[in-house]
Amino acid sequence: MGDSIIIENLTKYYNDFLALDKLSLRVPEGENIGLLGPNGAGKSTTLKILCALIRPSSGKVYIDGVDVAEQPEKALFSIGAIIETPEFYSFLTPEDNLSYFGRLRGMKGEVLTRRIKEVIALVKLEKWSKVKIEKFSRGMKQRLALAQSLLHDPPILILDEPGLGLDPRGVVEFREIIADVGKEKTVFFASHQLNEVTLICNKVAIINNGQLLIYDSITALEQKYQSLEQAYLQLTGGNVE
Amino acid sequence: MSDFEKLGIVVKYEFLKHIRRRRLYIVLGIALLVELLVLILIRLLSGSFPSDVMVMAAALTAGPSLAAIGAIFFAGDAIAGEFESKTGFLLFVNPIKRMVLWAGKYLAGFIAVAALIVFTYIIVVIALLVIYQEVPVEILKSFGLCLLYASAVLSVTFFFSAVSKGSMGATVMSLLFLFVICGILESVLGSTGKPYWYILSAGGDSITMVFGSIQELLSSLGMTGQFGNMMENFKPLDIGLAAWGMVIYLVVGFVASIWISNRRQLA
């Protein structure tokens, strides 16, 4: 099996601010990898470059071997993503929104209708499927965001703080869904919740100031630093949010 | 899937958004109200409708002229909204060229404005048929110019939407540009006898001018006072040149908005 995601010498400047400093990382196919780091470490910037939302200052990223900068449409075909706290079109219903995004990915007819029902049921929004999203809470929108990321059954999931805005039950349900689908998919998952990462991922990459500090299995880090939390604290200089 | 098929999908769902929003119905309601006011006020103030059907047709183009406001309302948030409200985090991660997205949004906005224009011209035709039992053939030219004017305003609004951080800013800038800056420039140039066909608001005037010059229309409506005298200095608008002016706004505004939008990053 090859690498689903390849990040090579990725550098990103926001004007004079260096957000990513020659970051290199490989995410093997089928693995669930957590991306950890303090606020401003460069996690969201990395994921946004992977999703072709922003351009790197230098370096390359590949999704399933496809250069994201060169062929963004082809690269995006393989991924499902939740970046930051996305908003849906509030005048449309969940079914409308999912139908829009599903069709843009080539889904149609009975297959699309059935799949929309499946993912809406998966995130427990059946009763709300025909209600305009302007009536939705933050947590409900986050559930719908997970549904849209899974809609086209992508081989790669890129998730940026997917549990944000969810109540405790929602966090648990989210974790179970991601852990379940993660058995068959590559998951690249940025989070501040270390316990969430421990339950979903087998390896973690810890970054700070745009640089990779360590990339290893959670088991190896626990052996070396006693716990993932200790590894995080020591490596990031006790800089906890 | 081809870019053309994706374009069709974007147009369909972006138009669905226009249909689900209140603003389309508000603009339609305002247009209906304006046409009713024109009919009622002319009858009340003049005692009867003008004897010339061309004058009445010109007066009733007040409704179709609202297409500019419709275009600004529909396009103000088309690009800026995706960045401001973070819907772009969902839309842009789909395998579609940004250019196709913007083109689809433009076409959906155009369809919504065209619906408004068709609605207002239906009112104009019905009113003229009821009052005069005839409709001047110039109404077709007026209709075509109105569509062109709406397309040009849509392009200019797209440009402001591409350069603005927020939808409100884009909408306000477009309104200021069209109704304040263009309005002032057109008045100054026109009243000093200079050509003003290249001012966008002159494109809007051409919708009415196909029925006669501004001086003829004002005197037919009994507006011969100080305002009428002032308008006598106005050089007649060359409608052909005004149409070319609108084409320039349409093309330059659209191309510039796509060029700028493609360079915007959703950080």
Short mmCIF file of N, CA and C in Angstrom, two decimals, chain B residues 129-231:
data_model
loop_
_atom_site.label_atom_id
_atom_site.label_comp_id
_atom_site.label_asym_id
_atom_site.label_seq_id
_atom_site.Cartn_x
_atom_site.Cartn_y
_atom_site.Cartn_z
N LEU B 129 -52.04 47.51 -23.38
CA LEU B 129 -53.15 46.89 -24.12
C LEU B 129 -54.49 47.35 -23.56
N VAL B 130 -54.57 47.43 -22.25
CA VAL B 130 -55.84 47.84 -21.61
C VAL B 130 -56.13 49.31 -21.92
N ILE B 131 -55.11 50.17 -21.84
CA ILE B 131 -55.35 51.61 -22.00
C ILE B 131 -55.42 52.01 -23.49
N TYR B 132 -54.50 51.48 -24.31
CA TYR B 132 -54.38 51.96 -25.71
C TYR B 132 -54.74 50.90 -26.77
N GLN B 133 -54.93 49.68 -26.32
CA GLN B 133 -55.20 48.55 -27.23
C GLN B 133 -54.07 48.37 -28.27
N GLU B 134 -52.92 48.83 -27.92
CA GLU B 134 -51.75 48.61 -28.79
C GLU B 134 -50.46 48.63 -27.96
N VAL B 135 -49.45 47.96 -28.51
CA VAL B 135 -48.13 47.94 -27.86
C VAL B 135 -47.09 48.32 -28.91
N PRO B 136 -46.33 49.39 -28.67
CA PRO B 136 -45.33 49.78 -29.69
C PRO B 136 -44.24 48.73 -29.83
N VAL B 137 -43.78 48.56 -31.07
CA VAL B 137 -42.77 47.53 -31.35
C VAL B 137 -41.45 47.86 -30.64
N GLU B 138 -41.24 49.13 -30.29
CA GLU B 138 -40.01 49.56 -29.60
C GLU B 138 -39.84 48.86 -28.25
N ILE B 139 -40.93 48.28 -27.78
CA ILE B 139 -40.84 47.62 -26.46
C ILE B 139 -39.87 46.43 -26.51
N LEU B 140 -39.73 45.82 -27.68
CA LEU B 140 -38.79 44.70 -27.82
C LEU B 140 -37.35 45.20 -27.66
N LYS B 141 -37.09 46.37 -28.26
CA LYS B 141 -35.76 46.97 -28.14
C LYS B 141 -35.48 47.35 -26.68
N SER B 142 -36.49 47.91 -26.04
CA SER B 142 -36.37 48.29 -24.63
C SER B 142 -36.10 47.05 -23.77
N PHE B 143 -36.80 45.96 -24.07
CA PHE B 143 -36.64 44.70 -23.33
C PHE B 143 -35.20 44.17 -23.49
N GLY B 144 -34.70 44.20 -24.73
CA GLY B 144 -33.34 43.72 -24.99
C GLY B 144 -32.30 44.57 -24.26
N LEU B 145 -32.51 45.89 -24.32
CA LEU B 145 -31.57 46.80 -23.63
C LEU B 145 -31.63 46.60 -22.12
N CYS B 146 -32.82 46.31 -21.61
CA CYS B 146 -32.99 46.09 -20.17
C CYS B 146 -32.22 44.83 -19.74
N LEU B 147 -32.30 43.78 -20.56
CA LEU B 147 -31.55 42.54 -20.26
C LEU B 147 -30.04 42.83 -20.27
N LEU B 148 -29.61 43.61 -21.26
CA LEU B 148 -28.20 43.96 -21.37
C LEU B 148 -27.75 44.81 -20.18
N TYR B 149 -28.58 45.75 -19.80
CA TYR B 149 -28.28 46.63 -18.66
C TYR B 149 -28.16 45.79 -17.37
N ALA B 150 -29.11 44.88 -17.17
CA ALA B 150 -29.08 44.03 -15.98
C ALA B 150 -27.81 43.16 -15.97
N SER B 151 -27.42 42.65 -17.15
CA SER B 151 -26.21 41.82 -17.24
C SER B 151 -24.97 42.65 -16.89
N ALA B 152 -24.94 43.90 -17.36
CA ALA B 152 -23.79 44.76 -17.09
C ALA B 152 -23.72 45.10 -15.60
N VAL B 153 -24.88 45.40 -15.00
CA VAL B 153 -24.90 45.72 -13.56
C VAL B 153 -24.49 44.49 -12.75
N LEU B 154 -24.96 43.31 -13.20
CA LEU B 154 -24.59 42.05 -12.54
C LEU B 154 -23.07 41.86 -12.57
N SER B 155 -22.45 42.15 -13.72
CA SER B 155 -20.99 42.00 -13.85
C SER B 155 -20.25 42.96 -12.93
N VAL B 156 -20.72 44.21 -12.90
CA VAL B 156 -20.07 45.21 -12.05
C VAL B 156 -20.21 44.80 -10.58
N THR B 157 -21.40 44.30 -10.20
CA THR B 157 -21.61 43.86 -8.82
C THR B 157 -20.73 42.65 -8.51
N PHE B 158 -20.56 41.76 -9.48
CA PHE B 158 -19.67 40.61 -9.30
C PHE B 158 -18.24 41.09 -9.02
N PHE B 159 -17.86 42.15 -9.73
CA PHE B 159 -16.52 42.70 -9.52
C PHE B 159 -16.38 43.20 -8.07
N PHE B 160 -17.38 43.95 -7.61
CA PHE B 160 -17.31 44.45 -6.24
C PHE B 160 -17.39 43.31 -5.23
N SER B 161 -18.13 42.27 -5.58
CA SER B 161 -18.23 41.10 -4.70
C SER B 161 -16.89 40.36 -4.62
N ALA B 162 -16.15 40.39 -5.74
CA ALA B 162 -14.84 39.71 -5.78
C ALA B 162 -13.79 40.45 -4.95
N VAL B 163 -13.90 41.78 -4.91
CA VAL B 163 -12.88 42.56 -4.19
C VAL B 163 -13.27 42.86 -2.74
N SER B 164 -14.53 42.60 -2.39
CA SER B 164 -15.00 42.95 -1.04
C SER B 164 -14.82 41.80 -0.07
N LYS B 165 -14.61 42.16 1.19
CA LYS B 165 -14.53 41.12 2.23
C LYS B 165 -15.92 40.57 2.53
N GLY B 166 -16.92 41.46 2.50
CA GLY B 166 -18.26 41.03 2.87
C GLY B 166 -19.31 41.38 1.83
N SER B 167 -20.46 40.70 1.93
CA SER B 167 -21.55 40.90 0.99
C SER B 167 -22.13 42.31 1.08
N MET B 168 -22.25 42.79 2.32
CA MET B 168 -22.85 44.11 2.51
C MET B 168 -22.00 45.19 1.84
N GLY B 169 -20.69 45.07 2.01
CA GLY B 169 -19.77 46.02 1.40
C GLY B 169 -19.92 46.02 -0.11
N ALA B 170 -20.02 44.83 -0.69
CA ALA B 170 -20.15 44.71 -2.15
C ALA B 170 -21.45 45.35 -2.62
N THR B 171 -22.53 45.11 -1.87
CA THR B 171 -23.83 45.65 -2.25
C THR B 171 -23.83 47.18 -2.15
N VAL B 172 -23.29 47.70 -1.06
CA VAL B 172 -23.25 49.15 -0.87
C VAL B 172 -22.37 49.81 -1.94
N MET B 173 -21.19 49.21 -2.21
CA MET B 173 -20.29 49.78 -3.23
C MET B 173 -20.96 49.80 -4.60
N SER B 174 -21.69 48.74 -4.92
CA SER B 174 -22.37 48.67 -6.23
C SER B 174 -23.46 49.73 -6.32
N LEU B 175 -24.23 49.87 -5.23
CA LEU B 175 -25.31 50.88 -5.23
C LEU B 175 -24.72 52.28 -5.36
N LEU B 176 -23.64 52.55 -4.62
CA LEU B 176 -22.99 53.86 -4.69
C LEU B 176 -22.45 54.13 -6.08
N PHE B 177 -21.81 53.11 -6.65
CA PHE B 177 -21.22 53.27 -7.98
C PHE B 177 -22.29 53.61 -9.01
N LEU B 178 -23.37 52.83 -9.00
CA LEU B 178 -24.38 52.98 -10.03
C LEU B 178 -25.24 54.23 -9.84
N PHE B 179 -25.71 54.40 -8.61
CA PHE B 179 -26.71 55.47 -8.42
C PHE B 179 -26.10 56.80 -7.97
N VAL B 180 -24.91 56.79 -7.42
CA VAL B 180 -24.30 58.07 -7.01
C VAL B 180 -23.22 58.48 -7.99
N ILE B 181 -22.17 57.67 -8.12
CA ILE B 181 -21.04 58.07 -8.97
C ILE B 181 -21.47 58.19 -10.44
N CYS B 182 -22.10 57.11 -10.95
CA CYS B 182 -22.53 57.15 -12.37
C CYS B 182 -23.58 58.24 -12.57
N GLY B 183 -24.49 58.37 -11.60
CA GLY B 183 -25.55 59.37 -11.71
C GLY B 183 -24.98 60.77 -11.80
N ILE B 184 -24.02 61.07 -10.93
CA ILE B 184 -23.41 62.42 -10.93
C ILE B 184 -22.66 62.65 -12.24
N LEU B 185 -21.84 61.67 -12.63
CA LEU B 185 -21.05 61.81 -13.86
C LEU B 185 -21.95 62.03 -15.07
N GLU B 186 -23.01 61.23 -15.13
CA GLU B 186 -23.92 61.35 -16.27
C GLU B 186 -24.58 62.74 -16.30
N SER B 187 -25.00 63.22 -15.14
CA SER B 187 -25.64 64.54 -15.07
C SER B 187 -24.69 65.64 -15.51
N VAL B 188 -23.46 65.58 -14.97
CA VAL B 188 -22.48 66.62 -15.29
C VAL B 188 -22.12 66.58 -16.77
N LEU B 189 -21.81 65.39 -17.27
CA LEU B 189 -21.42 65.27 -18.68
C LEU B 189 -22.58 65.66 -19.60
N GLY B 190 -23.77 65.15 -19.26
CA GLY B 190 -24.94 65.41 -20.11
C GLY B 190 -25.31 66.88 -20.14
N SER B 191 -25.32 67.52 -18.96
CA SER B 191 -25.74 68.92 -18.91
C SER B 191 -24.70 69.87 -19.49
N THR B 192 -23.46 69.40 -19.64
CA THR B 192 -22.43 70.25 -20.27
C THR B 192 -22.24 69.89 -21.75
N GLY B 193 -23.15 69.07 -22.25
CA GLY B 193 -23.13 68.74 -23.67
C GLY B 193 -22.05 67.75 -24.09
N LYS B 194 -21.45 67.08 -23.12
CA LYS B 194 -20.39 66.09 -23.41
C LYS B 194 -21.02 64.71 -23.61
N PRO B 195 -20.38 63.81 -24.38
CA PRO B 195 -20.92 62.45 -24.53
C PRO B 195 -20.89 61.68 -23.21
N TYR B 196 -21.92 60.94 -22.95
CA TYR B 196 -21.99 60.20 -21.68
C TYR B 196 -22.46 58.76 -21.89
N TRP B 197 -22.38 58.28 -23.12
CA TRP B 197 -22.85 56.92 -23.41
C TRP B 197 -22.10 55.83 -22.66
N TYR B 198 -20.85 56.13 -22.26
CA TYR B 198 -20.02 55.12 -21.60
C TYR B 198 -20.25 55.04 -20.09
N ILE B 199 -21.13 55.89 -19.58
CA ILE B 199 -21.49 55.81 -18.16
C ILE B 199 -22.58 54.74 -18.03
N LEU B 200 -22.42 53.84 -17.05
CA LEU B 200 -23.33 52.70 -16.94
C LEU B 200 -24.79 53.12 -16.77
N SER B 201 -25.01 54.17 -16.00
CA SER B 201 -26.41 54.59 -15.78
C SER B 201 -27.07 55.06 -17.08
N ALA B 202 -26.25 55.50 -18.05
CA ALA B 202 -26.81 55.88 -19.35
C ALA B 202 -27.41 54.66 -20.04
N GLY B 203 -26.82 53.50 -19.79
CA GLY B 203 -27.38 52.24 -20.30
C GLY B 203 -28.79 52.04 -19.78
N GLY B 204 -28.97 52.39 -18.48
CA GLY B 204 -30.30 52.28 -17.89
C GLY B 204 -31.27 53.25 -18.54
N ASP B 205 -30.79 54.45 -18.88
CA ASP B 205 -31.65 55.43 -19.53
C ASP B 205 -32.09 54.98 -20.92
N SER B 206 -31.21 54.21 -21.58
CA SER B 206 -31.53 53.78 -22.95
C SER B 206 -32.81 52.93 -23.00
N ILE B 207 -33.11 52.26 -21.87
CA ILE B 207 -34.33 51.43 -21.80
C ILE B 207 -35.57 52.29 -22.08
N THR B 208 -35.53 53.53 -21.60
CA THR B 208 -36.64 54.47 -21.77
C THR B 208 -36.52 55.25 -23.08
N MET B 209 -35.26 55.58 -23.42
CA MET B 209 -35.02 56.48 -24.57
C MET B 209 -35.44 55.89 -25.92
N VAL B 210 -35.62 54.58 -25.97
CA VAL B 210 -36.08 53.99 -27.25
C VAL B 210 -37.48 54.49 -27.62
N PHE B 211 -38.20 55.02 -26.63
CA PHE B 211 -39.56 55.51 -26.90
C PHE B 211 -39.58 57.00 -27.26
N GLY B 212 -38.43 57.66 -27.19
CA GLY B 212 -38.35 59.09 -27.53
C GLY B 212 -37.28 59.75 -26.69
N SER B 213 -36.88 60.98 -27.09
CA SER B 213 -35.84 61.68 -26.33
C SER B 213 -36.40 62.12 -24.99
N ILE B 214 -35.50 62.40 -24.09
CA ILE B 214 -35.93 62.79 -22.74
C ILE B 214 -36.73 64.10 -22.77
N GLN B 215 -36.36 64.99 -23.70
CA GLN B 215 -37.07 66.27 -23.80
C GLN B 215 -38.52 66.04 -24.25
N GLU B 216 -38.68 65.17 -25.26
CA GLU B 216 -40.03 64.87 -25.76
C GLU B 216 -40.90 64.25 -24.67
N LEU B 217 -40.31 63.31 -23.96
CA LEU B 217 -41.07 62.59 -22.94
C LEU B 217 -41.47 63.52 -21.80
N LEU B 218 -40.55 64.41 -21.40
CA LEU B 218 -40.86 65.33 -20.29
C LEU B 218 -41.95 66.33 -20.68
N SER B 219 -41.86 66.85 -21.89
CA SER B 219 -42.87 67.84 -22.29
C SER B 219 -44.24 67.17 -22.47
N SER B 220 -44.25 65.91 -22.93
CA SER B 220 -45.52 65.19 -23.07
C SER B 220 -46.18 64.95 -21.73
N LEU B 221 -45.33 64.83 -20.68
CA LEU B 221 -45.87 64.61 -19.34
C LEU B 221 -46.12 65.94 -18.62
N GLY B 222 -45.95 67.05 -19.35
CA GLY B 222 -46.21 68.37 -18.77
C GLY B 222 -45.10 68.89 -17.90
N MET B 223 -43.91 68.29 -17.97
CA MET B 223 -42.78 68.73 -17.14
C MET B 223 -41.96 69.74 -17.94
N THR B 224 -42.44 70.98 -17.98
CA THR B 224 -41.78 72.00 -18.80
C THR B 224 -41.17 73.12 -17.98
N GLY B 225 -41.12 72.95 -16.67
CA GLY B 225 -40.59 74.01 -15.80
C GLY B 225 -39.07 74.08 -15.84
N GLN B 226 -38.50 74.43 -14.66
CA GLN B 226 -37.06 74.60 -14.55
C GLN B 226 -36.32 73.28 -14.88
N PHE B 227 -36.88 72.15 -14.39
CA PHE B 227 -36.26 70.85 -14.63
C PHE B 227 -36.25 70.54 -16.12
N GLY B 228 -37.38 70.85 -16.77
CA GLY B 228 -37.49 70.61 -18.21
C GLY B 228 -36.48 71.45 -18.98
N ASN B 229 -36.31 72.72 -18.55
CA ASN B 229 -35.33 73.59 -19.22
C ASN B 229 -33.91 73.06 -19.05
N MET B 230 -33.62 72.56 -17.85
CA MET B 230 -32.29 72.03 -17.57
C MET B 230 -31.99 70.83 -18.46
N MET B 231 -33.00 69.99 -18.64
CA MET B 231 -32.81 68.78 -19.44
C MET B 231 -32.64 69.10 -20.93
#
